[in-house]
Short mmCIF file of N, CA and C in Angstrom, two decimals:
data_model
loop_
_atom_site.label_atom_id
_atom_site.label_comp_id
_atom_site.label_asym_id
_atom_site.label_seq_id
_atom_site.Cartn_x
_atom_site.Cartn_y
_atom_site.Cartn_z
N UNK A 1 -33.78 16.65 6.73
CA UNK A 1 -33.44 15.84 7.89
C UNK A 1 -33.64 16.69 9.15
N UNK A 2 -34.37 16.15 10.11
CA UNK A 2 -34.61 16.93 11.32
C UNK A 2 -33.38 16.94 12.23
N UNK A 3 -33.44 17.80 13.22
CA UNK A 3 -32.29 18.02 14.11
C UNK A 3 -31.87 16.74 14.84
N UNK A 4 -32.82 15.96 15.32
CA UNK A 4 -32.50 14.74 16.05
C UNK A 4 -31.78 13.74 15.14
N UNK A 5 -32.24 13.63 13.91
CA UNK A 5 -31.60 12.74 12.94
C UNK A 5 -30.18 13.21 12.67
N UNK A 6 -30.01 14.50 12.46
CA UNK A 6 -28.68 15.05 12.21
C UNK A 6 -27.74 14.78 13.38
N UNK A 7 -28.25 14.86 14.59
CA UNK A 7 -27.43 14.58 15.77
C UNK A 7 -26.96 13.13 15.78
N UNK A 8 -27.86 12.21 15.47
CA UNK A 8 -27.47 10.79 15.40
C UNK A 8 -26.44 10.56 14.30
N UNK A 9 -26.63 11.19 13.16
CA UNK A 9 -25.70 11.04 12.05
C UNK A 9 -24.33 11.58 12.42
N UNK A 10 -24.29 12.72 13.05
CA UNK A 10 -23.01 13.32 13.47
C UNK A 10 -22.25 12.36 14.40
N UNK A 11 -22.97 11.80 15.35
CA UNK A 11 -22.33 10.86 16.29
C UNK A 11 -21.87 9.60 15.55
N UNK A 12 -22.71 9.09 14.67
CA UNK A 12 -22.34 7.91 13.89
C UNK A 12 -21.11 8.17 13.03
N UNK A 13 -21.07 9.32 12.39
CA UNK A 13 -19.92 9.68 11.55
C UNK A 13 -18.64 9.75 12.38
N UNK A 14 -18.74 10.27 13.58
CA UNK A 14 -17.57 10.37 14.47
C UNK A 14 -17.04 8.97 14.79
N UNK A 15 -17.95 8.05 15.09
CA UNK A 15 -17.52 6.68 15.38
C UNK A 15 -16.89 6.03 14.14
N UNK A 16 -17.43 6.29 12.97
CA UNK A 16 -16.83 5.75 11.74
C UNK A 16 -15.42 6.29 11.59
N UNK A 17 -15.25 7.59 11.82
CA UNK A 17 -13.92 8.20 11.73
C UNK A 17 -12.93 7.56 12.69
N UNK A 18 -13.45 7.09 13.84
CA UNK A 18 -12.61 6.45 14.85
C UNK A 18 -12.49 4.94 14.63
N UNK A 19 -13.12 4.42 13.58
CA UNK A 19 -13.06 2.99 13.30
C UNK A 19 -13.94 2.15 14.20
N UNK A 20 -14.91 2.78 14.84
CA UNK A 20 -15.82 2.07 15.76
C UNK A 20 -17.16 1.87 15.05
N UNK A 21 -17.18 0.86 14.20
CA UNK A 21 -18.32 0.67 13.30
C UNK A 21 -19.57 0.15 14.00
N UNK A 22 -19.41 -0.69 15.02
CA UNK A 22 -20.57 -1.18 15.77
C UNK A 22 -21.31 -0.01 16.40
N UNK A 23 -20.55 0.90 17.02
CA UNK A 23 -21.16 2.06 17.66
C UNK A 23 -21.82 2.97 16.63
N UNK A 24 -21.14 3.16 15.51
CA UNK A 24 -21.71 3.99 14.43
C UNK A 24 -23.03 3.39 13.95
N UNK A 25 -23.04 2.09 13.80
CA UNK A 25 -24.23 1.40 13.31
C UNK A 25 -25.43 1.68 14.21
N UNK A 26 -25.21 1.70 15.52
CA UNK A 26 -26.30 1.98 16.45
C UNK A 26 -26.91 3.35 16.20
N UNK A 27 -26.07 4.34 15.97
CA UNK A 27 -26.58 5.70 15.72
C UNK A 27 -27.27 5.80 14.36
N UNK A 28 -26.73 5.14 13.36
CA UNK A 28 -27.37 5.18 12.04
C UNK A 28 -28.73 4.47 12.09
N UNK A 29 -28.80 3.36 12.82
CA UNK A 29 -30.07 2.66 12.95
C UNK A 29 -31.10 3.51 13.69
N UNK A 30 -30.66 4.22 14.71
CA UNK A 30 -31.56 5.11 15.44
C UNK A 30 -32.07 6.22 14.51
N UNK A 31 -31.20 6.78 13.71
CA UNK A 31 -31.60 7.81 12.75
C UNK A 31 -32.61 7.24 11.75
N UNK A 32 -32.40 6.00 11.33
CA UNK A 32 -33.30 5.38 10.37
C UNK A 32 -34.68 5.08 10.96
N UNK A 33 -34.78 4.95 12.27
CA UNK A 33 -36.11 4.78 12.86
C UNK A 33 -36.92 6.06 12.70
N UNK A 34 -36.23 7.19 12.63
CA UNK A 34 -36.89 8.48 12.47
C UNK A 34 -37.11 8.84 11.00
N UNK A 35 -36.20 8.41 10.13
CA UNK A 35 -36.28 8.70 8.69
C UNK A 35 -35.91 7.43 7.91
N UNK A 36 -36.82 6.45 7.87
CA UNK A 36 -36.49 5.13 7.31
C UNK A 36 -36.21 5.10 5.81
N UNK A 37 -36.61 6.12 5.09
CA UNK A 37 -36.42 6.12 3.63
C UNK A 37 -35.44 7.18 3.17
N UNK A 38 -34.48 7.49 4.01
CA UNK A 38 -33.46 8.50 3.67
C UNK A 38 -32.26 7.78 3.05
N UNK A 39 -32.03 7.95 1.74
CA UNK A 39 -30.94 7.23 1.07
C UNK A 39 -29.57 7.44 1.71
N UNK A 40 -29.26 8.65 2.13
CA UNK A 40 -27.94 8.90 2.73
C UNK A 40 -27.74 8.09 4.00
N UNK A 41 -28.79 7.96 4.80
CA UNK A 41 -28.69 7.16 6.02
C UNK A 41 -28.50 5.68 5.69
N UNK A 42 -29.22 5.22 4.69
CA UNK A 42 -29.06 3.83 4.27
C UNK A 42 -27.65 3.57 3.78
N UNK A 43 -27.08 4.51 3.06
CA UNK A 43 -25.70 4.37 2.59
C UNK A 43 -24.72 4.33 3.75
N UNK A 44 -24.91 5.22 4.72
CA UNK A 44 -24.02 5.24 5.88
C UNK A 44 -24.11 3.93 6.66
N UNK A 45 -25.32 3.44 6.84
CA UNK A 45 -25.49 2.15 7.51
C UNK A 45 -24.81 1.05 6.70
N UNK A 46 -24.97 1.08 5.38
CA UNK A 46 -24.33 0.09 4.52
C UNK A 46 -22.82 0.11 4.63
N UNK A 47 -22.24 1.29 4.70
CA UNK A 47 -20.78 1.41 4.84
C UNK A 47 -20.33 0.81 6.17
N UNK A 48 -21.06 1.11 7.24
CA UNK A 48 -20.70 0.56 8.56
C UNK A 48 -20.81 -0.97 8.54
N UNK A 49 -21.88 -1.48 7.96
CA UNK A 49 -22.05 -2.93 7.87
C UNK A 49 -20.94 -3.57 7.04
N UNK A 50 -20.61 -2.95 5.92
CA UNK A 50 -19.53 -3.48 5.06
C UNK A 50 -18.21 -3.51 5.83
N UNK A 51 -17.96 -2.47 6.60
CA UNK A 51 -16.72 -2.40 7.38
C UNK A 51 -16.66 -3.47 8.46
N UNK A 52 -17.83 -3.95 8.87
CA UNK A 52 -17.90 -5.02 9.87
C UNK A 52 -17.91 -6.41 9.22
N UNK A 53 -17.83 -6.45 7.89
CA UNK A 53 -17.84 -7.72 7.18
C UNK A 53 -19.23 -8.31 7.02
N UNK A 54 -20.25 -7.52 7.26
CA UNK A 54 -21.64 -7.96 7.14
C UNK A 54 -22.15 -7.56 5.74
N UNK A 55 -21.58 -8.24 4.76
CA UNK A 55 -21.76 -7.84 3.37
C UNK A 55 -23.19 -7.96 2.86
N UNK A 56 -23.87 -9.05 3.20
CA UNK A 56 -25.23 -9.22 2.71
C UNK A 56 -26.15 -8.10 3.22
N UNK A 57 -26.00 -7.75 4.48
CA UNK A 57 -26.81 -6.67 5.05
C UNK A 57 -26.45 -5.33 4.42
N UNK A 58 -25.16 -5.14 4.16
CA UNK A 58 -24.71 -3.90 3.52
C UNK A 58 -25.33 -3.77 2.13
N UNK A 59 -25.31 -4.86 1.37
CA UNK A 59 -25.89 -4.85 0.03
C UNK A 59 -27.37 -4.52 0.08
N UNK A 60 -28.08 -5.06 1.09
CA UNK A 60 -29.50 -4.74 1.24
C UNK A 60 -29.71 -3.24 1.43
N UNK A 61 -28.86 -2.63 2.26
CA UNK A 61 -28.97 -1.18 2.49
C UNK A 61 -28.71 -0.40 1.21
N UNK A 62 -27.65 -0.77 0.50
CA UNK A 62 -27.32 -0.07 -0.74
C UNK A 62 -28.43 -0.24 -1.78
N UNK A 63 -28.97 -1.46 -1.88
CA UNK A 63 -30.05 -1.70 -2.84
C UNK A 63 -31.31 -0.91 -2.49
N UNK A 64 -31.63 -0.85 -1.20
CA UNK A 64 -32.80 -0.07 -0.78
C UNK A 64 -32.59 1.41 -1.10
N UNK A 65 -31.38 1.89 -0.87
CA UNK A 65 -31.07 3.28 -1.18
C UNK A 65 -31.25 3.56 -2.67
N UNK A 66 -30.76 2.64 -3.50
CA UNK A 66 -30.89 2.81 -4.95
C UNK A 66 -32.35 2.72 -5.41
N UNK A 67 -33.13 1.90 -4.73
CA UNK A 67 -34.54 1.80 -5.07
C UNK A 67 -35.26 3.11 -4.78
N UNK A 68 -34.88 3.76 -3.69
CA UNK A 68 -35.48 5.04 -3.31
C UNK A 68 -34.97 6.16 -4.21
N UNK A 69 -33.67 6.13 -4.46
CA UNK A 69 -33.03 7.19 -5.24
C UNK A 69 -32.12 6.56 -6.29
N UNK A 70 -32.68 6.15 -7.44
CA UNK A 70 -31.92 5.41 -8.45
C UNK A 70 -30.67 6.11 -8.97
N UNK A 71 -30.61 7.40 -8.88
CA UNK A 71 -29.43 8.12 -9.39
C UNK A 71 -28.42 8.42 -8.30
N UNK A 72 -28.56 7.76 -7.16
CA UNK A 72 -27.67 8.00 -6.02
C UNK A 72 -26.32 7.34 -6.29
N UNK A 73 -25.34 8.12 -6.65
CA UNK A 73 -24.02 7.59 -7.00
C UNK A 73 -23.30 7.01 -5.80
N UNK A 74 -23.61 7.45 -4.57
CA UNK A 74 -22.95 6.91 -3.38
C UNK A 74 -23.29 5.45 -3.16
N UNK A 75 -24.46 5.03 -3.58
CA UNK A 75 -24.89 3.65 -3.35
C UNK A 75 -24.50 2.71 -4.47
N UNK A 76 -24.07 3.25 -5.59
CA UNK A 76 -23.77 2.38 -6.73
C UNK A 76 -22.34 1.91 -6.73
#
């Protein structure tokens, strides 16, 4: 993961810790524009979406993560 992606993830994680899932989602989506096939980013986005009650979108993220990395226990 490059430095810019890590910066977005750090900010997104901080917002998740503060319960600000909409804001976190923005940072995770920005990170995914740079690394669209990163399973950890897809999982983080899925968690934020799930926390917002956007279950279908969350499931899509988790499924995409599993498709990329089938043994990813975080997405299962």
